[in-house]
Structure formats: structure tokens, C-alpha cells
Coordinates of C-alpha atoms and ligand atoms in Angstrom, one line a residue:
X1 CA 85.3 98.7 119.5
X2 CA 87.2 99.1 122.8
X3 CA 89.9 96.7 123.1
X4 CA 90.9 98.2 126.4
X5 CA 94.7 99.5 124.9
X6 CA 94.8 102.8 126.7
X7 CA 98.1 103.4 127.9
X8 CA 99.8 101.2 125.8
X9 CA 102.4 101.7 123.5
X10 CA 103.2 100.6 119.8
X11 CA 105.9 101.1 117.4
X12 CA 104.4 100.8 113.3
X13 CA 106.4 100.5 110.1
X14 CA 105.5 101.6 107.0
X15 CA 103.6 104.6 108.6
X16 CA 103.4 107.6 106.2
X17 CA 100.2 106.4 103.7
X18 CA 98.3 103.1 103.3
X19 CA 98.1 100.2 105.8
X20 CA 100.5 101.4 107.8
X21 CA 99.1 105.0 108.5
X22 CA 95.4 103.5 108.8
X23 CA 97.0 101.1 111.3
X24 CA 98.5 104.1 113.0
X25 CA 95.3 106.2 113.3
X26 CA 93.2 103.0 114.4
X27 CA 95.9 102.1 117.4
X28 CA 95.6 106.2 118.6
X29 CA 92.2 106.2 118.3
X30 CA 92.0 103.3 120.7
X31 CA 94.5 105.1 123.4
X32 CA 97.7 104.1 122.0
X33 CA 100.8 105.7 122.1
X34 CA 102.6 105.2 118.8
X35 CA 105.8 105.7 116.9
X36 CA 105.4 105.9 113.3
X37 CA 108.0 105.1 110.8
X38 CA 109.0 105.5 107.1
X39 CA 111.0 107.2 104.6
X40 CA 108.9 110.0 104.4
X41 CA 106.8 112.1 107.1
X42 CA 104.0 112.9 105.2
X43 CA 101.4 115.2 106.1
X44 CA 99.0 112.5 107.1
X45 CA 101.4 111.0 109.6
X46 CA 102.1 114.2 111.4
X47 CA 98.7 114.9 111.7
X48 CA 97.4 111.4 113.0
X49 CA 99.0 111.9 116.2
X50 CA 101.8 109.4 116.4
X51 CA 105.3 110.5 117.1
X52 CA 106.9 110.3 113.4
X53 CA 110.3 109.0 112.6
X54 CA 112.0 108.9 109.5
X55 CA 114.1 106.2 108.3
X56 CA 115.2 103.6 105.9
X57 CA 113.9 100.6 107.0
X58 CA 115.9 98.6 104.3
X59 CA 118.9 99.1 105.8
X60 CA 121.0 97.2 108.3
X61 CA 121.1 99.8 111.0
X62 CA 117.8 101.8 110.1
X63 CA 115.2 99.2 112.1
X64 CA 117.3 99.1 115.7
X65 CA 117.8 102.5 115.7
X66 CA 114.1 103.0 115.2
X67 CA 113.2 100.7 118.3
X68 CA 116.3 102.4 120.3
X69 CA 114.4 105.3 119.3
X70 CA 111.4 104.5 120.5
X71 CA 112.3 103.1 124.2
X72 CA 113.1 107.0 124.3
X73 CA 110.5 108.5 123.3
X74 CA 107.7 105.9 124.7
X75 CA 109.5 104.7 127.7
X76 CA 109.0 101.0 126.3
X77 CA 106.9 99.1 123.8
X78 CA 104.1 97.2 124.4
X79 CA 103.0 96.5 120.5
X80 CA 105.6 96.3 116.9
X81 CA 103.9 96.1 113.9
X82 CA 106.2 94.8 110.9
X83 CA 104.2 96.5 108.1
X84 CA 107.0 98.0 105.9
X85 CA 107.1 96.1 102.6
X86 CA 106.7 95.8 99.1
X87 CA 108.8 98.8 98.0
X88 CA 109.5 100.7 95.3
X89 CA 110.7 99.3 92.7
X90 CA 109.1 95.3 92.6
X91 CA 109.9 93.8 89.3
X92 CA 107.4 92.8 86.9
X93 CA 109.2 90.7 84.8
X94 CA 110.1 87.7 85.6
X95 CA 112.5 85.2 87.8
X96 CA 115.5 86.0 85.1
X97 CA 115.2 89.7 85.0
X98 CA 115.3 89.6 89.1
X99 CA 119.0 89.9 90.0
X100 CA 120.7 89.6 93.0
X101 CA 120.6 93.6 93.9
X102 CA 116.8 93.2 93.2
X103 CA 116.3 90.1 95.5
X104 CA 118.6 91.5 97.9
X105 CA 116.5 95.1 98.6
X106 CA 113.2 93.2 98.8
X107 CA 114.5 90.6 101.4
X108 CA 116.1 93.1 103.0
X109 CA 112.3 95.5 103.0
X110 CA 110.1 92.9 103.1
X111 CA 112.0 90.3 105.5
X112 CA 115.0 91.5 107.2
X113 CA 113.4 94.6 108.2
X114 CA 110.7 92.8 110.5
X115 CA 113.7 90.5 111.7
X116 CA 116.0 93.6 112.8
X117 CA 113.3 95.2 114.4
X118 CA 112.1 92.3 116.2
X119 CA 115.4 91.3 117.6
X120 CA 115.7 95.1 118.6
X121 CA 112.4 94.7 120.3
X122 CA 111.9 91.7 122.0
X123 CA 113.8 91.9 125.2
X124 CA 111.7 94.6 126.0
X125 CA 108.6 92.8 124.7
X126 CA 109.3 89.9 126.8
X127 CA 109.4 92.2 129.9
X128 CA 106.1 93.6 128.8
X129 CA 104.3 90.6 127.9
X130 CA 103.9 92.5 124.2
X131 CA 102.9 91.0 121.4
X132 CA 104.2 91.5 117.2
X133 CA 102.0 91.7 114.3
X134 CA 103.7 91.2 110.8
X135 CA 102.2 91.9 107.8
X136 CA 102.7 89.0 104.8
X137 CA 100.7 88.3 102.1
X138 CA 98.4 85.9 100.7
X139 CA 101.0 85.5 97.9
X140 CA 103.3 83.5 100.4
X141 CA 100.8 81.2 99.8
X142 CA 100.2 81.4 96.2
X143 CA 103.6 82.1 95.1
X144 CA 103.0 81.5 91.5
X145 CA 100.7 84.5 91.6
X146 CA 102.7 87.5 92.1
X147 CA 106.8 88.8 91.9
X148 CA 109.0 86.2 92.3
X149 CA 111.2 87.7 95.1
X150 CA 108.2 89.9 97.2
X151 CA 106.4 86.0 97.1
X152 CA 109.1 84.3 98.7
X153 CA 110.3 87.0 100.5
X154 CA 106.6 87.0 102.1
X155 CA 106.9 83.6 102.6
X156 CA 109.5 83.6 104.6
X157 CA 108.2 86.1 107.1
X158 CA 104.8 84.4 107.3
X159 CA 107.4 81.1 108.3
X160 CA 109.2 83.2 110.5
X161 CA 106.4 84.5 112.4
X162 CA 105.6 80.8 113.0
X163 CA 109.1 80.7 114.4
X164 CA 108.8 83.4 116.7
X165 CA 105.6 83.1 118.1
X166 CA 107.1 79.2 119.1
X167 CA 110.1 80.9 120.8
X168 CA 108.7 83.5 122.5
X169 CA 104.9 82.3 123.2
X170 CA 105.9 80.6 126.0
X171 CA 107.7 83.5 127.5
X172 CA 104.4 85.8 127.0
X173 CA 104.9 87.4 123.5
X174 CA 102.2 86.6 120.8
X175 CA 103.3 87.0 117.5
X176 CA 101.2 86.8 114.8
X177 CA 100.9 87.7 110.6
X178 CA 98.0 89.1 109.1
X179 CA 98.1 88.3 105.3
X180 CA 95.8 90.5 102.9
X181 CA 94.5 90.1 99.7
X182 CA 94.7 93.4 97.3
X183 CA 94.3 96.7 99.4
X184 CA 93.2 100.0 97.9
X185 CA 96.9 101.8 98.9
X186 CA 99.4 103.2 96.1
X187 CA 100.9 100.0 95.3
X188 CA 97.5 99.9 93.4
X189 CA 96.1 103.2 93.2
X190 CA 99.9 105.1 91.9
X191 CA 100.2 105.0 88.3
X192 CA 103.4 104.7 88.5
X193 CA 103.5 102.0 91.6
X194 CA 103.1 97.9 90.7
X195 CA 99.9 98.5 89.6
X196 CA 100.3 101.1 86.8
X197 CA 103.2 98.8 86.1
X198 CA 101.6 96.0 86.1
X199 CA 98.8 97.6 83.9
X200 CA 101.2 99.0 81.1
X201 CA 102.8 95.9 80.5
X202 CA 99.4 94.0 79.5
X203 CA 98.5 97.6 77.5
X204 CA 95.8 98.1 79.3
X205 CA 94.2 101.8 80.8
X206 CA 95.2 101.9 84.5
X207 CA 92.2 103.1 86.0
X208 CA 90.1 100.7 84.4
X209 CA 93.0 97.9 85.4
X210 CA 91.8 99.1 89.3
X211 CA 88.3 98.9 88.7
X212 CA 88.5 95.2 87.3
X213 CA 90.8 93.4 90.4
X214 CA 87.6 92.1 92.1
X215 CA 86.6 90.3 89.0
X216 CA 90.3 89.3 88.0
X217 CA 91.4 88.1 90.9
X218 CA 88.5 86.0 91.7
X219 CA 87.4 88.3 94.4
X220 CA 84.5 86.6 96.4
X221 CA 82.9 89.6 98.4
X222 CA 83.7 91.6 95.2
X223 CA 85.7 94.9 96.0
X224 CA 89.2 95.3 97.4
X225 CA 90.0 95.6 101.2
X226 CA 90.3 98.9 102.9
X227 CA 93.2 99.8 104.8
X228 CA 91.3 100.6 107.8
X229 CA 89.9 97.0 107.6
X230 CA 93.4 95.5 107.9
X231 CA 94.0 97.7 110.5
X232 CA 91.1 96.6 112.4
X233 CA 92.5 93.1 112.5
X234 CA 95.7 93.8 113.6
X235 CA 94.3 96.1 116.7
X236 CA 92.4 93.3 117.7
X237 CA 95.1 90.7 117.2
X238 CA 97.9 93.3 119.6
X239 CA 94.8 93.4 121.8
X240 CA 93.9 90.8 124.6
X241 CA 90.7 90.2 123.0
X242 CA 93.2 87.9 120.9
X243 CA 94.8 87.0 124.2
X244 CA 95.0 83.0 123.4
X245 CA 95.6 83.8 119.5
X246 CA 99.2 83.5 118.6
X247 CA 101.3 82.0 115.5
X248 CA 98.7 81.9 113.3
X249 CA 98.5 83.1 109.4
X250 CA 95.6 85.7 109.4
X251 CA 94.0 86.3 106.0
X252 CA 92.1 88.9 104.5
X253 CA 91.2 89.5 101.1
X254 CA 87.6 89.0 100.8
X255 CA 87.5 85.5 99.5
X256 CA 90.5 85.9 96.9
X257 CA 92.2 82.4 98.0
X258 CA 90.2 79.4 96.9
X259 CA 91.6 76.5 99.0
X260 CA 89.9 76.0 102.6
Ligands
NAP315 N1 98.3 96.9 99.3 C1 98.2 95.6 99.1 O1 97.4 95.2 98.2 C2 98.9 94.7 99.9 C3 98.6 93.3 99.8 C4 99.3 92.4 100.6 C5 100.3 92.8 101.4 N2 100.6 94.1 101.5 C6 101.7 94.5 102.4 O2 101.2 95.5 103.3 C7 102.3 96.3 103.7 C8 101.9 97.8 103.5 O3 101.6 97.9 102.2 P1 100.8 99.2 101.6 O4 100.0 98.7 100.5 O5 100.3 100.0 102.7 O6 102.1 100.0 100.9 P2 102.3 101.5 100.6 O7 101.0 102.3 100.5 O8 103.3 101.5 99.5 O9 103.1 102.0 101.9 C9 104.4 101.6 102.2 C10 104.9 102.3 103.4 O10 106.2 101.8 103.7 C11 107.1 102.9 103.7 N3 108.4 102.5 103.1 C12 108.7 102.0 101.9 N4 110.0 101.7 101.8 C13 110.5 102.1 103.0 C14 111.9 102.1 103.5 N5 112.9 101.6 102.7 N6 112.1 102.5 104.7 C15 111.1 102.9 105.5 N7 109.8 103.0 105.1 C16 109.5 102.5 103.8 C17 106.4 104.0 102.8 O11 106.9 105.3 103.1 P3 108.1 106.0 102.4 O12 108.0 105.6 100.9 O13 108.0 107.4 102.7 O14 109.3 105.4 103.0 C18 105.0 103.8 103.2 O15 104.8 104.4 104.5 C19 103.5 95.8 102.9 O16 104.3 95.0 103.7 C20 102.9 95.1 101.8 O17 103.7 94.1 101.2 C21 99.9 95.0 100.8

């Protein structure tokens, strides 16, 4: 599909594997000029194209310097994409073995990270008539369902999104939150990510674990979403294909949530 972004610019977090990367290769496929960011710059991020930067998002300085950063080496952005999240260490156990270091490194990943960068960014975006993507998830809105401080972590950035796009809308910058359901990425996939994790503590075989998600989680279309799929969805929403789109709660996860 062209969406007619030749030329533009976009700066992605959580670039060196999973959504972020597939969001990354989708956005240079369709002209863009990206800056790529994350801990790590794997192999897959310096071959896709996209100028790599390595940082830690988590921290109070790491997300403005990657946006100073990028006015550098881009000239200005057109596109941020708030993808960095989850992290490394999300607690399986429950809300009274989640202490305040714990809640604090996932707010700061999984919330403050998108805020930083998106403070660092919008002037510029505002000049550019850009737009912000952030990626939630659908456990904002089924808290119940998954770690106690990635859920409402998540939901705050799905209400701050809201937020934004009220604040800014008017002066030309959509923002908007794409929300997915399971992804095949390593938080799945790693045995030794939330998913082999998750896997051991109910003793049972982590492959097999995988290979049962569609059923277990009530999966409609029955299999888990691609990364390139959620990529897809945020190209088009930074596009102007989505041009009267903005503030809205994007979900995909192939029928997981049951309410309408
Ligand atoms: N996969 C799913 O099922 C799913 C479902 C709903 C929502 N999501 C959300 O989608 C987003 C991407 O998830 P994913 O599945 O693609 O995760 P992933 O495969 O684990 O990738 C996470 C990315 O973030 C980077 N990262 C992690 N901690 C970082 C830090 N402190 N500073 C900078 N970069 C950091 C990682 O690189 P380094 O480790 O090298 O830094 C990696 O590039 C997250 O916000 C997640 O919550 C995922």
C-alpha cells in the first residue's frame, strides 16, 4: 500500500526486534526516514535501514536526548512512535510481590518513556503538523488479565494519549494508541521472557504454552498477531489516509476482547 510518506521522517522506540523493528522496516519500505532506538543495536536494526541509536529509554534523560538526537540527524520529525514497553523483568506474581522499584521501572518504560519523548517532540511536531502513535495494550482494558503494574501502566498511556491528541489536535498533531492483543515477539517466543515465565509457573512445557494462546486466550481468528500486522496499522494511522483519525484506542488482537 502506498500511503504517500516519501520524504517523511519518523523516530521509533523499541527498535531492535519485534514490533518495533517490523514497524521500522514497514515505515522505510514506504519512504521514510527513521531513527531507531533501543538498548541494543542488533543486527536486524542495522540492516533495515534506519539510523540506529542506542539508549535507555527508562531513564530520565535517555528519551530527550534521543529526539535531540534525531532533529540532528533527520533535520526534524514528522512521525514518533512510543513503542518501547514491557521490559525485562515484568513480575509474575502478584500485586504484593510488585514493590515500589518494580512499579517504578515499568511506569517509567512503559509510561514515562512515551511522555519524555513526546514532550521532547512536540514543538517540532506542531510545526510539522506530525502526528504520535503509542503503543498500549488491550490489557488497559482488561486489567484483571495480565501484571498488575504493565496493566495500569498501559492504562495510563492509552488515557494519556486521549489527553494529548485533545491538546494538540487542534493545533494539527494526531495522536493516537494502537492496543494489540498477543504478538509473536520474545515477550512470547523467549524462554526466558514473560512467557517462558509465565509458562513455568503453571509447570507447563513452553513451546507447547505458545502453541495453545489462541485457544487460551479466547482467540477469535485463532492464531496470534504478526508484528508486521501491527506495524501495518500504525503506518496507516501516521499516514493521512488516517488524516481525520485521532485520539482513538486502536485494537488488534484478532477477536481476543469480548465486549463490543
Ligand atoms: N508482544 C505482545 O504480545 C504485545 C502485546 C501488547 C502490547 N505490546 C507492546 O508492544 C510494545 C513492543 O513489544 P514487543 O513485543 O515488540 O517487545 P520486545 O520484542 O520485547 O521488544 C522490546 C523492544 O524494546 C527495547 N527496549 C526494552 N527495554 C528498553 C529500554 N530500557 N530502553 C530502550 N529500549 C528498550 C528492546 O531492545 P533492548 O532490549 O535492546 O533495549 C526491544 O527493541 C511494548 O510496548 C509492549 O508492551 C506487546
Amino acid at each position: 500500500m502506498d500511503l504517500d510518506l516519501t520524504g517523511k521522517t519518523a523516530v521509533v522506540t523499541g527498535a531492535s526486534r519485534g514490533i518495533g523493528l517490523a514497524t521500522v522496516r514497514t515505515l522505510i519500505a514506504e519512504g521514510v526516514r527513521v531513527v531507531g532506538a533501543a538498548r541494543t543495536v542488533t543486527p536486524e536494526l542495522k540492516d533495515s535501514g534506519a539510523l540506529a541509536y542506542a539508549a535507555d529509554l527508562g531513564t530520565p534523560e535517555g528519551p530527550a536526548a534521543l529526539i535531540d538526537h534525531a532533529h540532528a540527524e533527520l533535520g526534524g520529525i514528522d512521525f514518533l512512535v512510543n513503542n518501547v514497553g514491557a521490559g525485562d523483568d515484568v513480575n509474575v506474581g502478584g500485586f504484593l510481590t510488585t514493590d515500589d522499584a518494580h512499579w517504578q521501572a515499568v511506569l517509567d518504560l512503559n509510561l514515562f518513556s512515551a511522555i519524555r519523548a513526546s514532550r521532547a517532540a512536540l514543538p517540532g511536531l506542531v510545526e510539522r503538523r506530525g502526528a504520535i502513535v503509542n503503543v498500549s495494550s488491550i490489557n488497559s482494558r482488561v486489567p484483571g488479565t495480565g501484571p498488575i503494574a504493565y496493566s495500569t501502566a498501559k492504562a495510563a498511556l492509552t488515557a494519556f494519549g486521549k489527553a494529548l491528541s485533545e491538546e494538540f489536535g487542534p493545533r494539527g498533531v494526531r495522536v493516537n494508541t494502537v492496543s494489540p492483543g498477543v504478538v509473536r515477539t520474545a515477550i512470547w517466543e523467549d524462554p526466558n521472557g514473560f512467557g517462558g515465565r509465565v509458562a513455568a509457573a503453571a509447570g507447563v512445557d513452553h513451546t507447547e504454552f505458545v502453541a495453545r494462546i489462541p485457544e487460551s486466550f479466547g482467540i477469535a481468528s485463532g492464531r496470534i498477531t504478526e508484528p508486521g500486522e501491527v506495524a501495518a496499522l500504525i503506518a496507516f494511522l501516521l499516514s493521512d489516509a488516517a488524516g481525520n483519525i485521532m485520539g482513538a484506542d486502536h485494537v488488534i488482537d484478532g477477536g481476543t476482547l469480548k465486549s463490543a
